[in-house]
PDB file of C-alpha atoms in Angstrom:
ATOM      1  CA  MET H  24     -47.087  25.904 -53.706  1.00  0.00           C
ATOM      2  CA  SER H  25     -43.656  27.511 -53.695  1.00  0.00           C
ATOM      3  CA  SER H  26     -42.297  29.539 -50.819  1.00  0.00           C
ATOM      4  CA  LYS H  27     -41.247  33.189 -50.805  1.00  0.00           C
ATOM      5  CA  GLN H  28     -37.634  31.976 -50.750  1.00  0.00           C
ATOM      6  CA  GLU H  29     -38.093  29.696 -53.777  1.00  0.00           C
ATOM      7  CA  ASP H  30     -39.894  32.452 -55.692  1.00  0.00           C
ATOM      8  CA  PHE H  31     -36.957  34.808 -55.067  1.00  0.00           C
ATOM      9  CA  TRP H  32     -34.636  32.587 -57.141  1.00  0.00           C
ATOM     10  CA  ASP H  33     -37.121  32.350 -60.043  1.00  0.00           C
ATOM     11  CA  ARG H  34     -36.490  36.016 -60.838  1.00  0.00           C
ATOM     12  CA  LYS H  35     -34.245  37.172 -63.682  1.00  0.00           C
ATOM     13  CA  ASN H  36     -32.055  40.013 -62.351  1.00  0.00           C
ATOM     14  CA  PHE H  37     -29.723  39.853 -59.360  1.00  0.00           C
ATOM     15  CA  VAL H  38     -27.076  41.900 -57.606  1.00  0.00           C
ATOM     16  CA  VAL H  39     -24.786  39.980 -55.261  1.00  0.00           C
ATOM     17  CA  VAL H  40     -22.884  41.984 -52.637  1.00  0.00           C
ATOM     18  CA  SER H  41     -20.004  40.134 -50.998  1.00  0.00           C
ATOM     19  CA  ASP H  42     -16.868  40.959 -49.066  1.00  0.00           C
ATOM     20  CA  GLY H  43     -15.306  37.528 -49.583  1.00  0.00           C
ATOM     21  CA  THR H  44     -15.989  36.295 -46.040  1.00  0.00           C
ATOM     22  CA  LYS H  45     -18.858  33.898 -46.866  1.00  0.00           C
ATOM     23  CA  PRO H  46     -17.934  31.045 -49.274  1.00  0.00           C
ATOM     24  CA  ALA H  47     -21.620  30.495 -50.093  1.00  0.00           C
ATOM     25  CA  MET H  48     -21.671  33.882 -51.809  1.00  0.00           C
ATOM     26  CA  LYS H  49     -19.141  32.706 -54.397  1.00  0.00           C
ATOM     27  CA  TRP H  50     -21.186  29.536 -54.905  1.00  0.00           C
ATOM     28  CA  THR H  51     -24.334  31.660 -55.243  1.00  0.00           C
ATOM     29  CA  ILE H  52     -22.689  33.787 -57.931  1.00  0.00           C
ATOM     30  CA  ASN H  53     -21.570  30.673 -59.819  1.00  0.00           C
ATOM     31  CA  GLU H  54     -25.009  29.056 -59.598  1.00  0.00           C
ATOM     32  CA  LEU H  55     -26.815  32.199 -60.776  1.00  0.00           C
ATOM     33  CA  ARG H  56     -24.440  32.383 -63.756  1.00  0.00           C
ATOM     34  CA  LYS H  57     -25.095  28.705 -64.571  1.00  0.00           C
ATOM     35  CA  ARG H  58     -28.810  29.434 -64.540  1.00  0.00           C
ATOM     36  CA  GLY H  59     -28.363  32.281 -67.017  1.00  0.00           C
ATOM     37  CA  LYS H  60     -29.520  35.031 -64.654  1.00  0.00           C
ATOM     38  CA  ASN H  61     -28.670  38.686 -65.287  1.00  0.00           C
ATOM     39  CA  LEU H  62     -26.050  39.277 -62.617  1.00  0.00           C
ATOM     40  CA  LEU H  63     -24.065  42.185 -61.229  1.00  0.00           C
ATOM     41  CA  VAL H  64     -21.445  41.423 -58.578  1.00  0.00           C
ATOM     42  CA  VAL H  65     -20.311  43.964 -56.001  1.00  0.00           C
ATOM     43  CA  ASP H  66     -17.035  42.863 -54.417  1.00  0.00           C
ATOM     44  CA  LEU H  67     -16.247  44.784 -51.235  1.00  0.00           C
ATOM     45  CA  SER H  68     -13.252  42.613 -50.317  1.00  0.00           C
ATOM     46  CA  ASP H  69      -9.690  43.858 -49.877  1.00  0.00           C
ATOM     47  CA  LYS H  70      -8.772  42.267 -53.234  1.00  0.00           C
ATOM     48  CA  PRO H  71     -11.865  42.723 -55.442  1.00  0.00           C
ATOM     49  CA  ASP H  72     -12.396  40.685 -58.573  1.00  0.00           C
ATOM     50  CA  GLU H  73     -11.630  42.683 -61.735  1.00  0.00           C
ATOM     51  CA  GLU H  74     -15.016  41.849 -63.288  1.00  0.00           C
ATOM     52  CA  SER H  75     -17.005  43.233 -60.365  1.00  0.00           C
ATOM     53  CA  ILE H  76     -17.879  46.690 -59.187  1.00  0.00           C
ATOM     54  CA  ASN H  77     -16.393  47.835 -55.907  1.00  0.00           C
ATOM     55  CA  ASP H  78     -18.784  50.438 -54.572  1.00  0.00           C
ATOM     56  CA  ILE H  79     -22.431  50.207 -53.567  1.00  0.00           C
ATOM     57  CA  SER H  80     -23.080  53.612 -55.134  1.00  0.00           C
ATOM     58  CA  ASP H  81     -22.199  52.146 -58.554  1.00  0.00           C
ATOM     59  CA  ILE H  82     -25.202  49.811 -58.503  1.00  0.00           C
ATOM     60  CA  PRO H  83     -27.671  51.093 -61.106  1.00  0.00           C
ATOM     61  CA  ASN H  84     -31.089  52.341 -60.004  1.00  0.00           C
ATOM     62  CA  LYS H  85     -32.802  49.715 -62.159  1.00  0.00           C
ATOM     63  CA  ALA H  86     -31.187  46.884 -60.161  1.00  0.00           C
ATOM     64  CA  GLU H  87     -33.435  44.277 -58.556  1.00  0.00           C
ATOM     65  CA  ASN H  88     -33.173  41.400 -56.097  1.00  0.00           C
ATOM     66  CA  VAL H  89     -30.056  42.047 -54.042  1.00  0.00           C
ATOM     67  CA  VAL H  90     -28.300  39.187 -52.254  1.00  0.00           C
ATOM     68  CA  ILE H  91     -26.070  40.406 -49.421  1.00  0.00           C
ATOM     69  CA  GLY H  92     -23.428  38.345 -47.633  1.00  0.00           C
ATOM     70  CA  VAL H  93     -21.021  40.628 -45.786  1.00  0.00           C
ATOM     71  CA  THR H  94     -19.461  40.491 -42.341  1.00  0.00           C
ATOM     72  CA  LYS H  95     -16.986  43.391 -42.533  1.00  0.00           C
ATOM     73  CA  SER H  96     -19.706  46.020 -42.842  1.00  0.00           C
ATOM     74  CA  GLU H  97     -23.286  46.478 -41.690  1.00  0.00           C
ATOM     75  CA  PRO H  98     -25.693  44.952 -44.232  1.00  0.00           C
ATOM     76  CA  ALA H  99     -28.496  47.255 -43.024  1.00  0.00           C
ATOM     77  CA  GLU H 100     -26.459  50.249 -44.205  1.00  0.00           C
ATOM     78  CA  ILE H 101     -26.179  48.655 -47.652  1.00  0.00           C
ATOM     79  CA  ILE H 102     -29.944  48.119 -47.718  1.00  0.00           C
ATOM     80  CA  GLN H 103     -30.578  51.729 -46.678  1.00  0.00           C
ATOM     81  CA  LYS H 104     -28.315  53.039 -49.473  1.00  0.00           C
ATOM     82  CA  LEU H 105     -29.998  50.822 -52.055  1.00  0.00           C
ATOM     83  CA  LYS H 106     -33.487  51.653 -50.806  1.00  0.00           C
ATOM     84  CA  SER H 107     -32.747  55.264 -51.726  1.00  0.00           C
ATOM     85  CA  LYS H 108     -32.228  53.983 -55.300  1.00  0.00           C
ATOM     86  CA  GLY H 109     -35.664  52.385 -55.261  1.00  0.00           C
ATOM     87  CA  ILE H 110     -34.482  48.808 -54.722  1.00  0.00           C
ATOM     88  CA  THR H 111     -36.847  46.888 -52.443  1.00  0.00           C
ATOM     89  CA  SER H 112     -36.075  43.139 -52.698  1.00  0.00           C
ATOM     90  CA  TYR H 113     -33.265  41.648 -50.555  1.00  0.00           C
ATOM     91  CA  TRP H 114     -31.880  38.352 -49.373  1.00  0.00           C
ATOM     92  CA  VAL H 115     -29.446  38.682 -46.454  1.00  0.00           C
ATOM     93  CA  HIS H 116     -27.369  35.526 -46.061  1.00  0.00           C
ATOM     94  CA  MET H 117     -27.919  33.640 -42.821  1.00  0.00           C
ATOM     95  CA  GLY H 118     -25.294  34.484 -40.262  1.00  0.00           C
ATOM     96  CA  THR H 119     -24.784  37.943 -41.749  1.00  0.00           C
ATOM     97  CA  ASP H 120     -28.148  39.413 -40.793  1.00  0.00           C
ATOM     98  CA  THR H 121     -27.936  41.763 -37.823  1.00  0.00           C
ATOM     99  CA  CYS H 122     -30.369  43.399 -35.401  1.00  0.00           C
ATOM    100  CA  ASP H 123     -30.416  46.436 -37.700  1.00  0.00           C
ATOM    101  CA  VAL H 124     -31.386  44.220 -40.646  1.00  0.00           C
ATOM    102  CA  GLU H 125     -34.119  42.591 -38.563  1.00  0.00           C
ATOM    103  CA  HIS H 126     -35.545  46.054 -37.786  1.00  0.00           C
ATOM    104  CA  LEU H 127     -35.656  46.778 -41.522  1.00  0.00           C
ATOM    105  CA  THR H 128     -37.780  43.654 -42.100  1.00  0.00           C
ATOM    106  CA  TYR H 129     -40.664  45.602 -40.531  1.00  0.00           C
ATOM    107  CA  ASP H 130     -40.447  48.318 -43.197  1.00  0.00           C
ATOM    108  CA  PRO H 131     -43.515  47.743 -45.420  1.00  0.00           C
ATOM    109  CA  GLU H 132     -41.629  49.153 -48.431  1.00  0.00           C
ATOM    110  CA  LEU H 133     -38.962  46.457 -48.219  1.00  0.00           C
ATOM    111  CA  ASP H 134     -39.078  42.730 -48.897  1.00  0.00           C
ATOM    112  CA  ILE H 135     -36.186  41.169 -46.948  1.00  0.00           C
ATOM    113  CA  ILE H 136     -35.459  37.474 -46.538  1.00  0.00           C
ATOM    114  CA  THR H 137     -33.176  36.596 -43.605  1.00  0.00           C
ATOM    115  CA  LYS H 138     -31.954  33.511 -41.756  1.00  0.00           C
ATOM    116  CA  ARG H 139     -31.575  31.443 -44.929  1.00  0.00           C
ATOM    117  CA  CYS H 140     -28.562  30.299 -46.952  1.00  0.00           C
ATOM    118  CA  PRO H 141     -28.970  30.919 -50.692  1.00  0.00           C
ATOM    119  CA  MET H 142     -27.329  27.606 -51.537  1.00  0.00           C
ATOM    120  CA  MET H 143     -29.957  25.721 -49.555  1.00  0.00           C
ATOM    121  CA  TYR H 144     -32.286  26.744 -52.417  1.00  0.00           C
ATOM    122  CA  LEU H 145     -29.794  26.826 -55.296  1.00  0.00           C
ATOM    123  CA  GLY H 146     -27.669  23.763 -54.503  1.00  0.00           C
ATOM    124  CA  LYS H 147     -28.086  20.322 -55.990  1.00  0.00           C
ATOM    125  CA  ASP H 148     -29.834  17.531 -54.073  1.00  0.00           C
ATOM    126  CA  ALA H 149     -26.698  15.347 -53.991  1.00  0.00           C
ATOM    127  CA  SER H 150     -24.540  17.924 -52.232  1.00  0.00           C
ATOM    128  CA  ILE H 151     -23.971  19.371 -48.779  1.00  0.00           C
ATOM    129  CA  HIS H 152     -26.553  21.993 -49.748  1.00  0.00           C
ATOM    130  CA  GLY H 153     -29.124  19.295 -50.433  1.00  0.00           C
ATOM    131  CA  ILE H 154     -28.467  17.825 -46.997  1.00  0.00           C
ATOM    132  CA  HIS H 155     -28.834  21.318 -45.494  1.00  0.00           C
ATOM    133  CA  ARG H 156     -32.153  21.697 -47.318  1.00  0.00           C
ATOM    134  CA  PHE H 157     -33.342  18.276 -46.102  1.00  0.00           C
ATOM    135  CA  VAL H 158     -32.471  19.014 -42.464  1.00  0.00           C
ATOM    136  CA  SER H 159     -34.003  22.504 -42.665  1.00  0.00           C
ATOM    137  CA  ARG H 160     -37.262  21.050 -43.988  1.00  0.00           C
ATOM    138  CA  ILE H 161     -37.388  18.552 -41.129  1.00  0.00           C
ATOM    139  CA  LEU H 162     -36.806  21.371 -38.614  1.00  0.00           C
ATOM    140  CA  GLY H 163     -39.379  23.639 -40.282  1.00  0.00           C
ATOM    141  CA  LYS H 164     -36.738  26.212 -41.254  1.00  0.00           C
ATOM    142  CA  TYR H 165     -37.003  25.924 -45.029  1.00  0.00           C
TER     143      TYR H 165
END
């Protein structure tokens, strides 16, 4: 039986919101592209990538499954803005979730995964991510 976290990555459409401060977000983007997922990247960094969008308000209403890894802004504010667009499914990268995000996990209209690194689920077994996955399973944090 697969976990909620594993099921998240089986989906087809993703939005990744990054500000360039978490390297795993770049790896997540690359892995989702390799897997042929429909992907929209929101780059909130000081030097955004030309192929990305640069404003949360530009995310289309039909977007699904948002992965957030930001440290320069409050991820809960991003979730609140996107909730108003009808988006309900989120993954907030471990180490970037805040108390405000944790409060939002109690909202029955939202499905928010926290305290997990995307690459622990997307990375290959023979990599640092595979070791992270192995250790997390042993500690019951997978």
